[in-house]
PDB file of C-alpha atoms and ligand atoms in Angstrom:
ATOM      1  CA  UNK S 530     -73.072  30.983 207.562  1.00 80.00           C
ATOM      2  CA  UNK S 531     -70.666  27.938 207.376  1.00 88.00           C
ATOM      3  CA  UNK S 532     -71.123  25.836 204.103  1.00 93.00           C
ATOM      4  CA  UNK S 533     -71.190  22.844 205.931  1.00 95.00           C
ATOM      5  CA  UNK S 534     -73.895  23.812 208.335  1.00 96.00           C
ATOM      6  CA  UNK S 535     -75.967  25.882 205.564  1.00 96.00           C
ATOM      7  CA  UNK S 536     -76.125  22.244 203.637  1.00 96.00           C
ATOM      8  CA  UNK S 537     -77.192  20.583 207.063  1.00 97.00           C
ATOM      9  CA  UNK S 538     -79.681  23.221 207.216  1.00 97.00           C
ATOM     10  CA  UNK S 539     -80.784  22.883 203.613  1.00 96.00           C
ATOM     11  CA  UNK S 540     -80.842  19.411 203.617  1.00 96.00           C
ATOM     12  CA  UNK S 541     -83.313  18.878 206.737  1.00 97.00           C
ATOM     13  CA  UNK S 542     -85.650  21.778 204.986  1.00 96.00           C
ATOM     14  CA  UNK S 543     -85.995  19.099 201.907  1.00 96.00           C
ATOM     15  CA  UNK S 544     -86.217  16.079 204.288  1.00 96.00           C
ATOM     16  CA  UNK S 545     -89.445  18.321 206.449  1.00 96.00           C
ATOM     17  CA  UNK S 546     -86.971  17.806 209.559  1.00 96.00           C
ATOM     18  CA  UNK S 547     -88.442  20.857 211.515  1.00 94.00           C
ATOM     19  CA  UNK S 548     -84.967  22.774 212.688  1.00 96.00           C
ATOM     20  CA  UNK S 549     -84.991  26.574 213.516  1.00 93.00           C
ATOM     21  CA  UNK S 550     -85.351  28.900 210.464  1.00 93.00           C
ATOM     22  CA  UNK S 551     -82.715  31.780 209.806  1.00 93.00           C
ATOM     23  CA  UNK S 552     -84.178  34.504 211.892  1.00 94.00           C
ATOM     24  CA  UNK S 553     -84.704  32.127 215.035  1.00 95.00           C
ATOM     25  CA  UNK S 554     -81.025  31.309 214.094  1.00 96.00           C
ATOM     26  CA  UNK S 555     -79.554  35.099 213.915  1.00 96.00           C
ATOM     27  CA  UNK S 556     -80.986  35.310 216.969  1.00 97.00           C
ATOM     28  CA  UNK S 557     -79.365  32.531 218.625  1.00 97.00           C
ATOM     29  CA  UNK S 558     -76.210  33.383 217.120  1.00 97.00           C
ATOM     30  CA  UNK S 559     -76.173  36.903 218.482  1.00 98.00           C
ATOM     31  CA  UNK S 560     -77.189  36.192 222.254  1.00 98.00           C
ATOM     32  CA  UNK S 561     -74.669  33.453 221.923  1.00 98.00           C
ATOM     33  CA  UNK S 562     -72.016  36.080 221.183  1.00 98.00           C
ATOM     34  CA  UNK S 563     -73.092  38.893 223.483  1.00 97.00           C
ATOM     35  CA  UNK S 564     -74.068  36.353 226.386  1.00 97.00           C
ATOM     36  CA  UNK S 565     -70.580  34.562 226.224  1.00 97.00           C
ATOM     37  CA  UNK S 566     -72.154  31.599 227.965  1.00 98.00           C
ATOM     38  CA  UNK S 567     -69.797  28.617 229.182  1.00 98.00           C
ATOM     39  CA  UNK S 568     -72.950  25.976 229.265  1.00 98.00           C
ATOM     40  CA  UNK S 569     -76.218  26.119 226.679  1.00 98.00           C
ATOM     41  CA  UNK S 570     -78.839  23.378 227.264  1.00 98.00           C
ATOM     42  CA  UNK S 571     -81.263  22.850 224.354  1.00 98.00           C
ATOM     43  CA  UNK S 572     -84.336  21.041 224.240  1.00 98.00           C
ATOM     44  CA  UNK S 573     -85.675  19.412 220.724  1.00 98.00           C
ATOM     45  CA  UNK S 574     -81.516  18.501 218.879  1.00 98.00           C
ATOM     46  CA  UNK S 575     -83.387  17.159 215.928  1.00 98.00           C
ATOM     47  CA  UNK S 576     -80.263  16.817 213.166  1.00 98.00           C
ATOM     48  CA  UNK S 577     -77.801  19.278 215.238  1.00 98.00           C
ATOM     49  CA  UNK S 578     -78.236  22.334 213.444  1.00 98.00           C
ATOM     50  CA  UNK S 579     -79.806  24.800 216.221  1.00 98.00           C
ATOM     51  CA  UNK S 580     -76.919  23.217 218.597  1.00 98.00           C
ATOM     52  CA  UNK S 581     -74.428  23.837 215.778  1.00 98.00           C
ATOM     53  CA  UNK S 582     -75.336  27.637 215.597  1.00 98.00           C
ATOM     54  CA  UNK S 583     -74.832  28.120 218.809  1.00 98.00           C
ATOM     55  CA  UNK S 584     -71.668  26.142 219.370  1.00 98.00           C
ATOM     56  CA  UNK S 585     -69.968  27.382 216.470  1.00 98.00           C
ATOM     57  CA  UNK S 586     -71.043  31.578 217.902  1.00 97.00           C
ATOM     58  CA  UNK S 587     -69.397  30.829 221.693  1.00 97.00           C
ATOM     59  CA  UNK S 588     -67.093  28.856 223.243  1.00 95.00           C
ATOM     60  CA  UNK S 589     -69.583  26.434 225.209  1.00 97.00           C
ATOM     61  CA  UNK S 590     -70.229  23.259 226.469  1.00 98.00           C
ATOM     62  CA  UNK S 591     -73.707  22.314 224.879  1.00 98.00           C
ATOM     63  CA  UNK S 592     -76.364  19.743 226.620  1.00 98.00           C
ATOM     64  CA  UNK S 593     -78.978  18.698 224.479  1.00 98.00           C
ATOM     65  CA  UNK S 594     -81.452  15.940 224.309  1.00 98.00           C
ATOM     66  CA  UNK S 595     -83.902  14.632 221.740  1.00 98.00           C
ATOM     67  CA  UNK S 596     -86.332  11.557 221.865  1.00 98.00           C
ATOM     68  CA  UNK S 597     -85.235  10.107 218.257  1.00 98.00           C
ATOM     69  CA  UNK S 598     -82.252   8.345 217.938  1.00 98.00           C
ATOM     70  CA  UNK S 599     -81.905   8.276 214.421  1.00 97.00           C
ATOM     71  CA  UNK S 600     -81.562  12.269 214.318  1.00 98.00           C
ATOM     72  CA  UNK S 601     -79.235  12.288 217.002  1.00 98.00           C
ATOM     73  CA  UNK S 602     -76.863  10.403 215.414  1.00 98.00           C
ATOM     74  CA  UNK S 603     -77.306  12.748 211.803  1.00 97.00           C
ATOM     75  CA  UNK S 604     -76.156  15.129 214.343  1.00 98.00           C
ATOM     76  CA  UNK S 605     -73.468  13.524 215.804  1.00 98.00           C
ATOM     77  CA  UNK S 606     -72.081  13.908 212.251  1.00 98.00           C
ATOM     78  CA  UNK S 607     -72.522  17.568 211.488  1.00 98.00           C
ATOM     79  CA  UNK S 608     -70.957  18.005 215.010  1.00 98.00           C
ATOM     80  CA  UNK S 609     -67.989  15.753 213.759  1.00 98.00           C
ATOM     81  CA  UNK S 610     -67.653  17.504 210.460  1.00 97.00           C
ATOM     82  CA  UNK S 611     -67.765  20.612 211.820  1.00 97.00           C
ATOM     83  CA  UNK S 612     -65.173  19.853 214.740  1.00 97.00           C
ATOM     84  CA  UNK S 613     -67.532  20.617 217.529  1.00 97.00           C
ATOM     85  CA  UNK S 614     -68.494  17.364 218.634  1.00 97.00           C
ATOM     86  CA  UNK S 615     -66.607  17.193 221.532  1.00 97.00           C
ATOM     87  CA  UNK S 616     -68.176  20.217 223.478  1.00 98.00           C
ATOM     88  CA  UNK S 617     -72.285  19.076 222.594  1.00 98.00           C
ATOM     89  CA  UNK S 618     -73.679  15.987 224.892  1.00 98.00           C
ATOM     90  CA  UNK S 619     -76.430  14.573 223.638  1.00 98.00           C
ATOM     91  CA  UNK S 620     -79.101  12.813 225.268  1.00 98.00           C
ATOM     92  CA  UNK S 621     -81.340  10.474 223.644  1.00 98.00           C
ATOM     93  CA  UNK S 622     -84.639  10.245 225.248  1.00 98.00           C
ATOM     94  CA  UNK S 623     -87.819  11.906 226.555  1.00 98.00           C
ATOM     95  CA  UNK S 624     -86.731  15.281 228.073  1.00 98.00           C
ATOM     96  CA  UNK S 625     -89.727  15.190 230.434  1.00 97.00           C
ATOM     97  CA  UNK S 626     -87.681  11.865 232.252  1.00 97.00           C
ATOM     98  CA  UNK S 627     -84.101  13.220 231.756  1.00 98.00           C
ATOM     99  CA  UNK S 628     -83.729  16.740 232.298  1.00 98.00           C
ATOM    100  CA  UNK S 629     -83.280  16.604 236.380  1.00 97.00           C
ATOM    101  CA  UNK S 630     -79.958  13.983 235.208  1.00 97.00           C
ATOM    102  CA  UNK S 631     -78.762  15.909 232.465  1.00 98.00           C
ATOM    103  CA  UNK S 632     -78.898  19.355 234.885  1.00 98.00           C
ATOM    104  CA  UNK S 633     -77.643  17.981 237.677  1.00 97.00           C
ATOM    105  CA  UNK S 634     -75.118  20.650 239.775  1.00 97.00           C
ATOM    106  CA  UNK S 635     -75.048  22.398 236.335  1.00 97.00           C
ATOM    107  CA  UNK S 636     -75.505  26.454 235.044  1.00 97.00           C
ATOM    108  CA  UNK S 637     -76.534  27.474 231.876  1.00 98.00           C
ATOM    109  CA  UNK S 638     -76.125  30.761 230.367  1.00 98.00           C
ATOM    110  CA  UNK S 639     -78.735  30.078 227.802  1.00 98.00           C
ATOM    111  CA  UNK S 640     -80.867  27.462 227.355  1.00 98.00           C
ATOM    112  CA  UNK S 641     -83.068  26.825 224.636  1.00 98.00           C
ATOM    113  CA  UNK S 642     -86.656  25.525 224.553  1.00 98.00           C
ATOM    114  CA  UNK S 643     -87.356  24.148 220.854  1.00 97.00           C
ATOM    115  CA  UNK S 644     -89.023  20.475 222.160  1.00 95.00           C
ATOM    116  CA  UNK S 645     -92.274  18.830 223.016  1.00 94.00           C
ATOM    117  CA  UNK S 646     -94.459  22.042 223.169  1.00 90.00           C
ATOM    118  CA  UNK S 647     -97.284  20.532 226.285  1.00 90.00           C
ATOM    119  CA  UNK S 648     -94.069  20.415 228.505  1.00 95.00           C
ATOM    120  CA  UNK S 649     -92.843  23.912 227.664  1.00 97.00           C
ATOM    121  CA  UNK S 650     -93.915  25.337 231.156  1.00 96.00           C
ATOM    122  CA  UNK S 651     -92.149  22.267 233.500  1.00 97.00           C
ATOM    123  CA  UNK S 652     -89.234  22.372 231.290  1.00 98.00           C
ATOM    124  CA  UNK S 653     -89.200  26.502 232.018  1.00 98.00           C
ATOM    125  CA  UNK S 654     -89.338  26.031 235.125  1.00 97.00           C
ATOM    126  CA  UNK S 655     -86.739  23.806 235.997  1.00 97.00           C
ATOM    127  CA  UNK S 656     -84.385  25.537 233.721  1.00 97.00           C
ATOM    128  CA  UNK S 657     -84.989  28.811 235.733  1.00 96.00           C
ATOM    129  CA  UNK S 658     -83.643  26.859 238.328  1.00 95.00           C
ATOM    130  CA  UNK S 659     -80.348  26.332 236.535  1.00 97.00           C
ATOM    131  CA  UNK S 660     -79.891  29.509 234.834  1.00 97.00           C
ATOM    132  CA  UNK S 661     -77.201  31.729 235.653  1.00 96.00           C
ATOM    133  CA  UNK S 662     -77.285  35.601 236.093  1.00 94.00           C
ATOM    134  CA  UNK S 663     -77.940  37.527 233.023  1.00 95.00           C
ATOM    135  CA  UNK S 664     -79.057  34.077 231.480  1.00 97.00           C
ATOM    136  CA  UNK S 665     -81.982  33.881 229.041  1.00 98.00           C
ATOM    137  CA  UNK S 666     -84.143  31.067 228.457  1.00 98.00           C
ATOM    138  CA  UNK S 667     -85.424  31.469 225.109  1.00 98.00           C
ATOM    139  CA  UNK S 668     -88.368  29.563 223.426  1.00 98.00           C
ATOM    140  CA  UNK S 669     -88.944  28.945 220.117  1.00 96.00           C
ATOM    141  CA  UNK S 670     -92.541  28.296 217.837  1.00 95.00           C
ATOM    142  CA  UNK S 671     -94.484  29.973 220.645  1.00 96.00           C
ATOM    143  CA  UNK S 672     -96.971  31.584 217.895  1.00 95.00           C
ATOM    144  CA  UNK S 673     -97.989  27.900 216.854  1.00 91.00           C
ATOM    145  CA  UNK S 674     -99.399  28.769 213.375  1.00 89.00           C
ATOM    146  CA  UNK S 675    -100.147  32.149 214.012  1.00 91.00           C
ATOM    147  CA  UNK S 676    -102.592  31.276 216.176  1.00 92.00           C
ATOM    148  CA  UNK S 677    -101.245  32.396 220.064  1.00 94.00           C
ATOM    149  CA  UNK S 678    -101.528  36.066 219.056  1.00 93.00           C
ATOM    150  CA  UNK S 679    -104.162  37.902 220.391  1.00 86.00           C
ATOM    151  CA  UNK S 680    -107.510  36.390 221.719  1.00 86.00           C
ATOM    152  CA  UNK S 681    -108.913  34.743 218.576  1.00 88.00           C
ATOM    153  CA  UNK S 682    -110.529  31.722 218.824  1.00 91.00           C
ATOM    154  CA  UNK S 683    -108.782  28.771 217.926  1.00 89.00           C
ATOM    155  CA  UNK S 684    -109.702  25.869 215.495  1.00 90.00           C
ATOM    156  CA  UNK S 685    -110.809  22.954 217.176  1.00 92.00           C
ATOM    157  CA  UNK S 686    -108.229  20.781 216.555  1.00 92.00           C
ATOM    158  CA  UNK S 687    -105.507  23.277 218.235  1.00 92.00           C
ATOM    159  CA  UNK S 688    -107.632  24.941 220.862  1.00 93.00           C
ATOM    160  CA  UNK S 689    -105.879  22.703 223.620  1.00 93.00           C
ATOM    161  CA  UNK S 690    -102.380  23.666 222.450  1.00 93.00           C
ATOM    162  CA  UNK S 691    -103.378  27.182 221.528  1.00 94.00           C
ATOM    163  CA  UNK S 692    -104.648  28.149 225.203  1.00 94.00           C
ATOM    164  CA  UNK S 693    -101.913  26.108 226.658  1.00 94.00           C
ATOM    165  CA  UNK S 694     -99.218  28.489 224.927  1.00 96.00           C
ATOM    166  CA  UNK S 695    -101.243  31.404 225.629  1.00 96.00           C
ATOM    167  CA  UNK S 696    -100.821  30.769 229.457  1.00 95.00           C
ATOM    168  CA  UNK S 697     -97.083  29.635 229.246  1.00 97.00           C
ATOM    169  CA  UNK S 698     -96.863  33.108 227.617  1.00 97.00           C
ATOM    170  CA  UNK S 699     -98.731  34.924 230.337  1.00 97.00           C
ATOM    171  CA  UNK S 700     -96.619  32.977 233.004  1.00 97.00           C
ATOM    172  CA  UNK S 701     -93.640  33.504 231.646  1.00 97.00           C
ATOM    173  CA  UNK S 702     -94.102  37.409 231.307  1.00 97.00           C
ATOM    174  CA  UNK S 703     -94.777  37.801 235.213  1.00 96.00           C
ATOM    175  CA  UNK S 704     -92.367  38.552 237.731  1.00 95.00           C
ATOM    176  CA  UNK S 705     -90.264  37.507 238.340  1.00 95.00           C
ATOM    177  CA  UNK S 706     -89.539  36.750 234.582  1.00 97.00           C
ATOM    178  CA  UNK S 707     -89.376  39.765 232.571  1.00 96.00           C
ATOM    179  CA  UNK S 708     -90.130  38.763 228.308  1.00 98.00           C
ATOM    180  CA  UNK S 709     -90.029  39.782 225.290  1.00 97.00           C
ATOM    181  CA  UNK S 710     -91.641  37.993 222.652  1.00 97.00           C
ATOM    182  CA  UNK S 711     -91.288  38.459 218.998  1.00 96.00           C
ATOM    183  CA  UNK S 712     -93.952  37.395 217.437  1.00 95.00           C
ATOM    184  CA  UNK S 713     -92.696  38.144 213.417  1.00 89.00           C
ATOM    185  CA  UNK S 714     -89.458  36.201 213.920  1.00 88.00           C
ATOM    186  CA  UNK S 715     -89.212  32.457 213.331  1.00 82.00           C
ATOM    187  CA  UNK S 716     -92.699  30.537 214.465  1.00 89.00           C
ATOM    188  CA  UNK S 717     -92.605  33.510 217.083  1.00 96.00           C
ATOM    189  CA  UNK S 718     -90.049  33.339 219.293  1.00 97.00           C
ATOM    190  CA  UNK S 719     -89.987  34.714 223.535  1.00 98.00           C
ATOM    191  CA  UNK S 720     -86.530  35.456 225.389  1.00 98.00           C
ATOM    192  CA  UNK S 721     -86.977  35.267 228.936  1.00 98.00           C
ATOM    193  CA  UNK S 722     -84.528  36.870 231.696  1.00 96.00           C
ATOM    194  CA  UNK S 723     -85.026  36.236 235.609  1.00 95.00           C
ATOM    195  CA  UNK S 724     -85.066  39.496 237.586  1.00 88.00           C
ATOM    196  CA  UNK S 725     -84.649  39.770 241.159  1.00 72.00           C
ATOM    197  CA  UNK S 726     -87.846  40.457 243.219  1.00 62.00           C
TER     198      UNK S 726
HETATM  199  C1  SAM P1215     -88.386  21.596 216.293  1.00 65.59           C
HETATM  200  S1  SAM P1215     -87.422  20.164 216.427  1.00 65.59           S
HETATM  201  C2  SAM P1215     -85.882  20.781 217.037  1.00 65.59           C
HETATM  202  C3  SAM P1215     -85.126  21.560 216.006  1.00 65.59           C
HETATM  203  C4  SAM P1215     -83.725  21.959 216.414  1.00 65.59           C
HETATM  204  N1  SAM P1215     -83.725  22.658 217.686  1.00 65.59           N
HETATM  205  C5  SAM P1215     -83.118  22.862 215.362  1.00 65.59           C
HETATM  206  O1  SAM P1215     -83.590  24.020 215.260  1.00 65.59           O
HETATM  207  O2  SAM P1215     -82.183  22.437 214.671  1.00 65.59           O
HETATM  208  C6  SAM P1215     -88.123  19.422 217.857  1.00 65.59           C
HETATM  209  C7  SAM P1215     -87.418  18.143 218.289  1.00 65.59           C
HETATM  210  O3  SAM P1215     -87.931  17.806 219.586  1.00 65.59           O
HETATM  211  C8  SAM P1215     -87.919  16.398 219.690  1.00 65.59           C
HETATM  212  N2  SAM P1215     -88.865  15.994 220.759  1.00 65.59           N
HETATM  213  C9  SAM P1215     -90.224  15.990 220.710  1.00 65.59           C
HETATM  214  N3  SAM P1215     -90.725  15.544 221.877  1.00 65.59           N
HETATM  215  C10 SAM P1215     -89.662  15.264 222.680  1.00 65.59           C
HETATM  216  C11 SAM P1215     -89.536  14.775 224.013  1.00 65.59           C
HETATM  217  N4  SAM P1215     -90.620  14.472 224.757  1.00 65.59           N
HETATM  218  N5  SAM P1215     -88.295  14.618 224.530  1.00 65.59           N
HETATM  219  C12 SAM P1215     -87.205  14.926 223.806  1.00 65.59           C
HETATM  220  N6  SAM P1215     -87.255  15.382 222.527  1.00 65.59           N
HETATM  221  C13 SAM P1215     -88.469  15.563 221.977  1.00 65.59           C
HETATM  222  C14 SAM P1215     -88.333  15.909 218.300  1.00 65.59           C
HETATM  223  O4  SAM P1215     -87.881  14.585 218.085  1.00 65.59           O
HETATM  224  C15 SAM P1215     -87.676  16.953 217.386  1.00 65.59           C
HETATM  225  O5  SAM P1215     -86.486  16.474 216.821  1.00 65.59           O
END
């Protein structure tokens, strides 16, 4: 991996910045380079270093959007030093009131889901809507603690988010969405493609 972006990486670890670990980031780098896509969207920038994997494997124009400002603009910087900056738009708000803007007349090729987990399904959906064919919509943390796999019951405290993710999972795994999730990689991690019914 770049030096520059294996130091943005390290330093967010040491800061607790949550950002994608290095199998979750493999795996974005290789879709990125068999997909070819000419727009990503991302959900959740944090400090740019998801959005810098990806930019730095294809030769895309990259939408993404986080709610804190203060991250954004760390990212702004890896972009800069990195000499991406000028593909990635940022968006700083709440995803759940800017994503119909930010989509607007727009394909993606790949769009990642790393954000707000409760609006994991709308988000889905709309981006469906926007993806282009052989697109995958991939989400990321899906086995939230270990604790999505299988039927166990939950802990208290994460039963709502537990069975929430449980049924995003189901959803997402019908027709006409066809995925595969990988439960040992990253915080578990599905990749979703839309098939033609
Ligand atoms: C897991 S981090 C993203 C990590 C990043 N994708 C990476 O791997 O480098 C999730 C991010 O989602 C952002 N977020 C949480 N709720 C949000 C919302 N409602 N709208 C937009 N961003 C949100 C948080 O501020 C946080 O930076």
């Amino acid at each position: 991996m770049n030096e520059v972006l294996k130091g943005a990486f390290e330093r967010a670890r040491a800061a607790f910045i949550p950002v994608c670990d290095n199998e979750c980031a493999a795996l974005l780098e290789e879709l990125c380079r068999r997909i070819k896509p000419r727009r990503v969207l991302e959900i959740g920038t944090a400090v740019g270093c998801s959005s810098s994997v990806m930019a730095l494997a294809c030769d895309c124009e990259l939408d993404t959007v986080d709610v804190d400002g203060a991250r954004i603009e760390e990212a702004h910087k890896l972009w800069r030093d990195l000499g991406i900056e000028g593909r990635i738009h940022a968006y700083l708000g709440d995803v759940r009131q800017l994503l119909f803007r930010i989509t607007e007349g727009k394909k993606y090729g790949i769009v990642f889901i790393d954000g707000p987990k409760s609006a994991y399904k709308s988000i889905f959906l709309h981006a469906a809507e926007h993806l282009e064919e052989g697109g995958v919509i991939i989400s990321d943390d899906v086995g939230y603690l270990g604790l999505v796999k299988g039927n166990g019951y939950p802990p208290h405290k994460h039963r709502t988010i537990v069975y929430n993710m449980r049924s995003y999972l189901e959803y997402i795994s019908q027709p006409p969405y066809e995925t595969k999730i990988m439960w040992d990689k990253g915080g578990g991690i599905a990749v979703t493609e839309v098939k033609e019914v």
